[in-house]
Amino acid sequence: MPRHTAIVTGGTRGIGRGIAEVLAAENYTVIAGYGGNDQAAAEFTKETGIPTRKWDVADFQACQNAVASIEADFGPVTVLINNAGITRDATIKKLSYENWMAVIQTNLTSVFNMTKAVWDGMVAENFGRIVNISSINGQAGQYGQVNYCAAKAGVIGMTKALALEGARYNITANTVAPGYVATDMVAAVPERVLEKIVSTVPVGRLGDPAEIARAVYFLVRDDSNFVTGSTISINGGQHMY
Ligand code: CAA
């Protein structure tokens, strides 16, 4: 299999870290992007040997610059995993415009920003793999997450349009919609709320990042060209869609 250069945004922690590790183990050249936590990024590189780059995925120009610099160092980016995301949970009554915008920009506009930055290169290579990480909450809704659910549902629609546009260039675009996975993001949910949520998961536990990462690897493989525009839900049976 030819060696591909893969960007995983939000790749130093949580689900992104799991994806970065699985792709690196499968012989991809992986660059993990991150937004703020320098210490976690340094530990990640120390433990995995995977290089990191810091930029804000919500910033269009920063994405252009990051991809240009990664391509200069590692060659054309043929695999893009749009994983970076944040939560700013609050009911609509308390949700501020700033926290609406922060989640839309970081979780949805980022997918546009990063895809724009790699698209022409993928077309030139006549090959590309884009996997966008959505969420069960974009499919089912979640109390206190009007912003997050809107962004994550938006990702699913965007992926389908990209699949249509990419097909003629051997660029596939797919969505993975994880349920509740053991990450820092989920750990921030108040304990009593999380207990209630886990009690509704038939498998009876949180997911492991590696369980999401293995599906991402399946989607990016060279021989997965017929899999495009799909949404793979991985949620322990919590929501069957
Ligand atoms: N359904 C119905 N009612 C609910 C509810 C639910 N799921 N959750 C809370 N409520 C009710 C409460 O029972 C409470 O009602 P009473 O006052 O009558 O008892 C009322 O709503 C207010 O609840 P809180 O006390 O929790 O209110 P709050 O303002 O302090 O917090 C909240 C609201 C921020 C939404 C908080 O409940 C919360 O953090 N919920 C978790 C949201 C969540 O699951 N986020 C997922 C983050 S992880 C992630 O997003 C990753 C992924 O992709 C899966």
Tab-separated table of C-alpha atoms and ligand atoms in Angstrom:
chain	number	residue	atom	x	y	z
A	1	MET	CA	0.000	0.000	0.000
A	2	PRO	CA	1.400	3.438	-0.835
A	3	ARG	CA	2.239	5.556	2.151
A	4	HIS	CA	-0.289	8.356	2.659
A	5	THR	CA	0.009	11.565	4.601
A	6	ALA	CA	-2.918	11.962	6.984
A	7	ILE	CA	-3.999	14.938	9.069
A	8	VAL	CA	-6.068	14.216	12.167
A	9	THR	CA	-7.447	17.404	13.715
A	10	GLY	CA	-7.823	17.262	17.464
A	11	GLY	CA	-5.418	14.370	17.138
A	12	THR	CA	-3.556	14.506	20.436
A	13	ARG	CA	-6.379	13.540	22.801
A	14	GLY	CA	-9.551	11.487	22.940
A	15	ILE	CA	-10.986	9.948	19.797
A	16	GLY	CA	-8.503	11.847	17.601
A	17	ARG	CA	-5.585	10.343	19.451
A	18	GLY	CA	-7.049	6.881	18.949
A	19	ILE	CA	-7.372	7.573	15.221
A	20	ALA	CA	-3.838	8.969	14.953
A	21	GLU	CA	-2.422	5.911	16.680
A	22	VAL	CA	-4.314	3.407	14.537
A	23	LEU	CA	-3.366	5.142	11.279
A	24	ALA	CA	0.275	5.411	12.318
A	25	ALA	CA	0.262	1.694	13.151
A	26	GLU	CA	-1.106	1.063	9.660
A	27	ASN	CA	1.868	2.868	8.128
A	28	TYR	CA	0.263	6.229	7.393
A	29	THR	CA	2.345	9.344	7.918
A	30	VAL	CA	0.200	11.072	10.538
A	31	ILE	CA	0.246	14.689	11.649
A	32	ALA	CA	-1.928	15.425	14.671
A	33	GLY	CA	-3.374	18.921	14.845
A	34	TYR	CA	-4.327	20.517	18.131
A	35	GLY	CA	-5.740	23.826	19.255
A	36	GLY	CA	-4.468	24.710	22.697
A	37	ASN	CA	-3.176	22.051	25.078
A	38	ASP	CA	0.607	22.173	24.537
A	39	GLN	CA	1.335	19.827	27.414
A	40	ALA	CA	-0.976	17.089	26.138
A	41	ALA	CA	0.531	17.490	22.662
A	42	ALA	CA	4.086	17.163	23.964
A	43	GLU	CA	3.177	14.043	25.949
A	44	PHE	CA	1.387	12.603	22.940
A	45	THR	CA	4.454	12.985	20.718
A	46	LYS	CA	6.726	11.608	23.409
A	47	GLU	CA	4.539	8.536	23.805
A	48	THR	CA	3.668	7.879	20.169
A	49	GLY	CA	6.387	9.515	18.062
A	50	ILE	CA	3.642	11.197	16.008
A	51	PRO	CA	4.374	14.864	15.152
A	52	THR	CA	1.909	17.617	16.013
A	53	ARG	CA	1.072	21.049	14.638
A	54	LYS	CA	-0.884	23.731	16.462
A	55	TRP	CA	-3.512	25.799	14.706
A	56	ASP	CA	-7.109	26.905	15.120
A	57	VAL	CA	-9.402	24.900	12.831
A	58	ALA	CA	-12.032	27.647	13.130
A	59	ASP	CA	-9.652	30.066	11.386
A	60	PHE	CA	-9.755	29.720	7.584
A	61	GLN	CA	-6.318	31.228	6.950
A	62	ALA	CA	-4.716	29.219	9.749
A	63	CYS	CA	-5.968	26.026	8.063
A	64	GLN	CA	-4.539	27.130	4.704
A	65	ASN	CA	-1.187	27.862	6.343
A	66	ALA	CA	-1.100	24.621	8.331
A	67	VAL	CA	-1.827	22.439	5.313
A	68	ALA	CA	0.729	24.305	3.167
A	69	SER	CA	3.403	23.807	5.792
A	70	ILE	CA	2.505	20.135	6.367
A	71	GLU	CA	2.575	19.463	2.615
A	72	ALA	CA	5.966	21.160	2.336
A	73	ASP	CA	7.335	18.820	5.004
A	74	PHE	CA	5.441	15.574	4.389
A	75	GLY	CA	4.089	15.672	0.823
A	76	PRO	CA	0.499	15.810	-0.443
A	77	VAL	CA	-2.207	15.269	2.159
A	78	THR	CA	-4.426	12.473	0.871
A	79	VAL	CA	-6.235	11.646	4.110
A	80	LEU	CA	-8.099	14.175	6.247
A	81	ILE	CA	-9.846	13.289	9.484
A	82	ASN	CA	-11.947	16.216	10.716
A	83	ASN	CA	-12.179	15.288	14.362
A	84	ALA	CA	-11.520	18.491	16.345
A	85	GLY	CA	-14.485	19.631	18.361
A	86	ILE	CA	-15.650	21.384	21.506
A	87	THR	CA	-18.733	21.503	23.677
A	88	ARG	CA	-20.339	24.542	25.280
A	89	ASP	CA	-23.392	22.864	26.794
A	90	ALA	CA	-26.323	24.948	27.994
A	91	THR	CA	-30.061	24.887	27.478
A	92	ILE	CA	-31.354	27.329	24.857
A	93	LYS	CA	-32.519	29.614	27.641
A	94	LYS	CA	-28.932	30.085	28.837
A	95	LEU	CA	-26.995	29.504	25.604
A	96	SER	CA	-25.181	32.693	24.603
A	97	TYR	CA	-24.602	33.850	21.031
A	98	GLU	CA	-20.839	33.484	21.685
A	99	ASN	CA	-21.215	29.833	22.689
A	100	TRP	CA	-23.503	29.155	19.742
A	101	MET	CA	-20.900	30.622	17.391
A	102	ALA	CA	-17.900	28.989	19.082
A	103	VAL	CA	-19.354	25.517	18.566
A	104	ILE	CA	-20.555	26.201	15.027
A	105	GLN	CA	-17.164	27.617	14.040
A	106	THR	CA	-15.046	24.931	15.684
A	107	ASN	CA	-17.205	21.895	14.915
A	108	LEU	CA	-18.778	22.774	11.550
A	109	THR	CA	-16.990	25.649	9.798
A	110	SER	CA	-13.726	23.858	10.592
A	111	VAL	CA	-14.761	20.988	8.332
A	112	PHE	CA	-15.216	23.466	5.495
A	113	ASN	CA	-11.924	25.213	6.317
A	114	MET	CA	-9.865	22.030	6.372
A	115	THR	CA	-11.562	20.446	3.379
A	116	LYS	CA	-10.948	23.597	1.305
A	117	ALA	CA	-7.293	23.478	2.279
A	118	VAL	CA	-6.734	19.881	1.080
A	119	TRP	CA	-9.265	19.574	-1.751
A	120	ASP	CA	-7.225	20.818	-4.725
A	121	GLY	CA	-4.319	18.637	-3.658
A	122	MET	CA	-6.548	15.559	-3.486
A	123	VAL	CA	-7.963	16.353	-6.926
A	124	ALA	CA	-4.406	16.667	-8.283
A	125	GLU	CA	-3.524	13.279	-6.719
A	126	ASN	CA	-6.758	11.773	-8.043
A	127	PHE	CA	-7.173	10.251	-4.598
A	128	GLY	CA	-8.539	11.411	-1.284
A	129	ARG	CA	-10.135	10.159	1.901
A	130	ILE	CA	-12.118	12.501	4.127
A	131	VAL	CA	-13.699	11.250	7.340
A	132	ASN	CA	-15.756	13.669	9.391
A	133	ILE	CA	-16.453	12.882	13.016
A	134	SER	CA	-20.064	13.704	13.874
A	135	SER	CA	-21.904	12.432	16.936
A	136	ILE	CA	-24.910	10.459	18.107
A	137	ASN	CA	-26.136	13.831	19.319
A	138	GLY	CA	-26.254	15.177	15.766
A	139	GLN	CA	-28.515	12.247	14.900
A	140	ALA	CA	-30.712	11.956	17.976
A	141	GLY	CA	-30.523	15.402	19.596
A	142	GLN	CA	-29.353	16.022	23.154
A	143	TYR	CA	-30.812	18.141	25.925
A	144	GLY	CA	-28.507	21.135	26.478
A	145	GLN	CA	-26.723	20.901	23.118
A	146	VAL	CA	-28.615	22.992	20.565
A	147	ASN	CA	-25.280	24.306	19.252
A	148	TYR	CA	-23.447	20.971	19.199
A	149	CYS	CA	-26.357	19.039	17.677
A	150	ALA	CA	-26.737	21.639	14.924
A	151	ALA	CA	-23.041	21.453	14.069
A	152	LYS	CA	-22.865	17.667	14.162
A	153	ALA	CA	-26.005	17.255	12.039
A	154	GLY	CA	-24.530	19.799	9.621
A	155	VAL	CA	-21.400	17.695	9.289
A	156	ILE	CA	-23.484	14.755	8.069
A	157	GLY	CA	-25.109	16.795	5.294
A	158	MET	CA	-21.818	18.388	4.274
A	159	THR	CA	-20.200	14.967	4.014
A	160	LYS	CA	-22.887	13.732	1.628
A	161	ALA	CA	-22.422	16.738	-0.670
A	162	LEU	CA	-18.647	16.233	-0.613
A	163	ALA	CA	-19.118	12.573	-1.512
A	164	LEU	CA	-21.047	13.614	-4.613
A	165	GLU	CA	-18.424	16.145	-5.654
A	166	GLY	CA	-15.439	13.925	-4.871
A	167	ALA	CA	-16.553	10.716	-6.572
A	168	ARG	CA	-15.101	11.612	-9.970
A	169	TYR	CA	-11.673	12.196	-8.392
A	170	ASN	CA	-11.567	9.058	-6.221
A	171	ILE	CA	-12.129	11.246	-3.200
A	172	THR	CA	-14.462	9.605	-0.702
A	173	ALA	CA	-16.177	11.428	2.155
A	174	ASN	CA	-17.799	9.602	5.040
A	175	THR	CA	-19.105	10.354	8.497
A	176	VAL	CA	-18.449	8.454	11.691
A	177	ALA	CA	-20.987	9.217	14.418
A	178	PRO	CA	-19.664	8.068	17.795
A	179	GLY	CA	-21.804	7.685	20.863
A	180	TYR	CA	-20.460	8.410	24.347
A	181	VAL	CA	-16.763	7.512	24.361
A	182	ALA	CA	-14.338	7.681	27.291
A	183	THR	CA	-12.649	11.023	26.564
A	184	ASP	CA	-11.986	14.297	28.384
A	185	MET	CA	-15.037	15.771	26.631
A	186	VAL	CA	-17.406	13.164	28.030
A	187	ALA	CA	-15.676	13.243	31.425
A	188	ALA	CA	-16.759	16.900	31.642
A	189	VAL	CA	-20.437	15.899	31.696
A	190	PRO	CA	-21.761	16.105	35.276
A	191	GLU	CA	-21.488	12.670	36.871
A	192	ARG	CA	-25.174	12.249	37.685
A	193	VAL	CA	-26.088	13.173	34.086
A	194	LEU	CA	-23.509	10.808	32.620
A	195	GLU	CA	-24.700	7.923	34.796
A	196	LYS	CA	-28.203	8.397	33.414
A	197	ILE	CA	-26.879	8.470	29.854
A	198	VAL	CA	-24.774	5.318	30.258
A	199	SER	CA	-27.818	3.524	31.681
A	200	THR	CA	-29.457	3.979	28.269
A	201	VAL	CA	-26.575	2.319	26.389
A	202	PRO	CA	-27.471	-1.332	25.702
A	203	VAL	CA	-23.794	-2.329	25.756
A	204	GLY	CA	-23.686	-0.776	29.225
A	205	ARG	CA	-20.466	1.227	29.035
A	206	LEU	CA	-18.689	4.096	27.348
A	207	GLY	CA	-16.909	3.392	24.076
A	208	ASP	CA	-13.161	3.238	23.683
A	209	PRO	CA	-11.423	5.607	21.204
A	210	ALA	CA	-9.885	2.592	19.457
A	211	GLU	CA	-13.393	1.312	18.674
A	212	ILE	CA	-14.021	4.488	16.684
A	213	ALA	CA	-10.536	4.544	15.167
A	214	ARG	CA	-10.864	1.108	13.609
A	215	ALA	CA	-13.897	2.256	11.614
A	216	VAL	CA	-12.002	5.329	10.443
A	217	TYR	CA	-9.175	3.115	9.240
A	218	PHE	CA	-11.647	0.978	7.291
A	219	LEU	CA	-12.986	4.107	5.585
A	220	VAL	CA	-9.612	5.505	4.553
A	221	ARG	CA	-8.151	2.300	3.180
A	222	ASP	CA	-7.260	2.338	-0.519
A	223	ASP	CA	-9.708	-0.513	-1.161
A	224	SER	CA	-12.691	1.328	0.402
A	225	ASN	CA	-13.360	3.453	-2.672
A	226	PHE	CA	-16.986	2.271	-2.998
A	227	VAL	CA	-17.784	3.395	0.533
A	228	THR	CA	-18.697	7.058	0.233
A	229	GLY	CA	-21.408	9.325	1.577
A	230	SER	CA	-22.105	6.875	4.373
A	231	THR	CA	-22.580	7.416	8.085
A	232	ILE	CA	-21.235	4.763	10.424
A	233	SER	CA	-22.839	4.955	13.867
A	234	ILE	CA	-20.774	3.485	16.714
A	235	ASN	CA	-22.661	3.961	19.945
A	236	GLY	CA	-23.134	0.657	21.774
A	237	GLY	CA	-26.707	0.455	20.485
A	238	GLN	CA	-27.813	3.693	22.191
A	239	HIS	CA	-29.356	5.060	18.995
A	240	MET	CA	-30.123	2.948	15.939
A	241	TYR	CA	-30.339	5.156	12.910
B	1	CAA	N1	-33.953	15.255	29.464
B	1	CAA	C1	-34.909	15.910	30.121
B	1	CAA	N2	-34.678	16.777	31.108
B	1	CAA	C2	-33.415	16.965	31.456
B	1	CAA	C3	-32.360	16.314	30.804
B	1	CAA	C4	-32.666	15.425	29.785
B	1	CAA	N3	-31.728	14.753	29.108
B	1	CAA	N4	-31.198	16.739	31.359
B	1	CAA	C5	-31.530	17.605	32.324
B	1	CAA	N5	-32.862	17.747	32.377
B	1	CAA	C6	-33.633	18.575	33.290
B	1	CAA	C7	-33.204	18.331	34.720
B	1	CAA	O1	-33.865	17.197	35.245
B	1	CAA	C8	-33.593	19.613	35.383
B	1	CAA	O2	-34.954	19.617	35.616
B	1	CAA	P1	-35.514	19.944	37.085
B	1	CAA	O3	-35.004	21.307	37.395
B	1	CAA	O4	-36.992	19.842	36.918
B	1	CAA	O5	-34.918	18.873	37.967
B	1	CAA	C9	-33.371	20.664	34.310
B	1	CAA	O6	-33.362	19.955	33.061
B	1	CAA	C10	-32.063	21.370	34.469
B	1	CAA	O7	-31.006	20.400	34.502
B	1	CAA	P2	-29.615	20.747	35.135
B	1	CAA	O8	-29.748	20.924	36.621
B	1	CAA	O9	-28.584	19.746	34.692
B	1	CAA	O10	-29.371	22.182	34.476
B	1	CAA	P3	-28.097	22.985	34.224
B	1	CAA	O11	-28.515	24.258	33.594
B	1	CAA	O12	-27.210	22.981	35.412
B	1	CAA	O13	-27.310	22.103	33.123
B	1	CAA	C11	-26.911	21.016	31.084
B	1	CAA	C12	-27.909	21.799	31.905
B	1	CAA	C13	-25.680	21.877	30.825
B	1	CAA	C14	-27.545	20.662	29.769
B	1	CAA	C15	-26.474	19.741	31.868
B	1	CAA	O14	-27.630	18.999	32.160
B	1	CAA	C16	-25.518	18.896	31.074
B	1	CAA	O15	-24.302	19.142	31.048
B	1	CAA	N6	-26.020	17.853	30.395
B	1	CAA	C17	-25.189	16.959	29.598
B	1	CAA	C18	-25.352	17.253	28.159
B	1	CAA	C19	-24.591	16.223	27.378
B	1	CAA	O16	-24.916	15.047	27.345
B	1	CAA	N7	-23.533	16.640	26.706
B	1	CAA	C20	-22.738	15.724	25.979
B	1	CAA	C21	-21.305	16.146	26.084
B	1	CAA	S1	-20.211	14.900	25.453
B	1	CAA	C22	-20.410	15.024	23.828
B	1	CAA	O17	-21.055	15.881	23.299
B	1	CAA	C23	-19.698	13.969	23.021
B	1	CAA	C24	-20.628	13.319	22.113
B	1	CAA	O18	-20.603	13.623	20.933
B	1	CAA	C25	-21.506	12.255	22.604
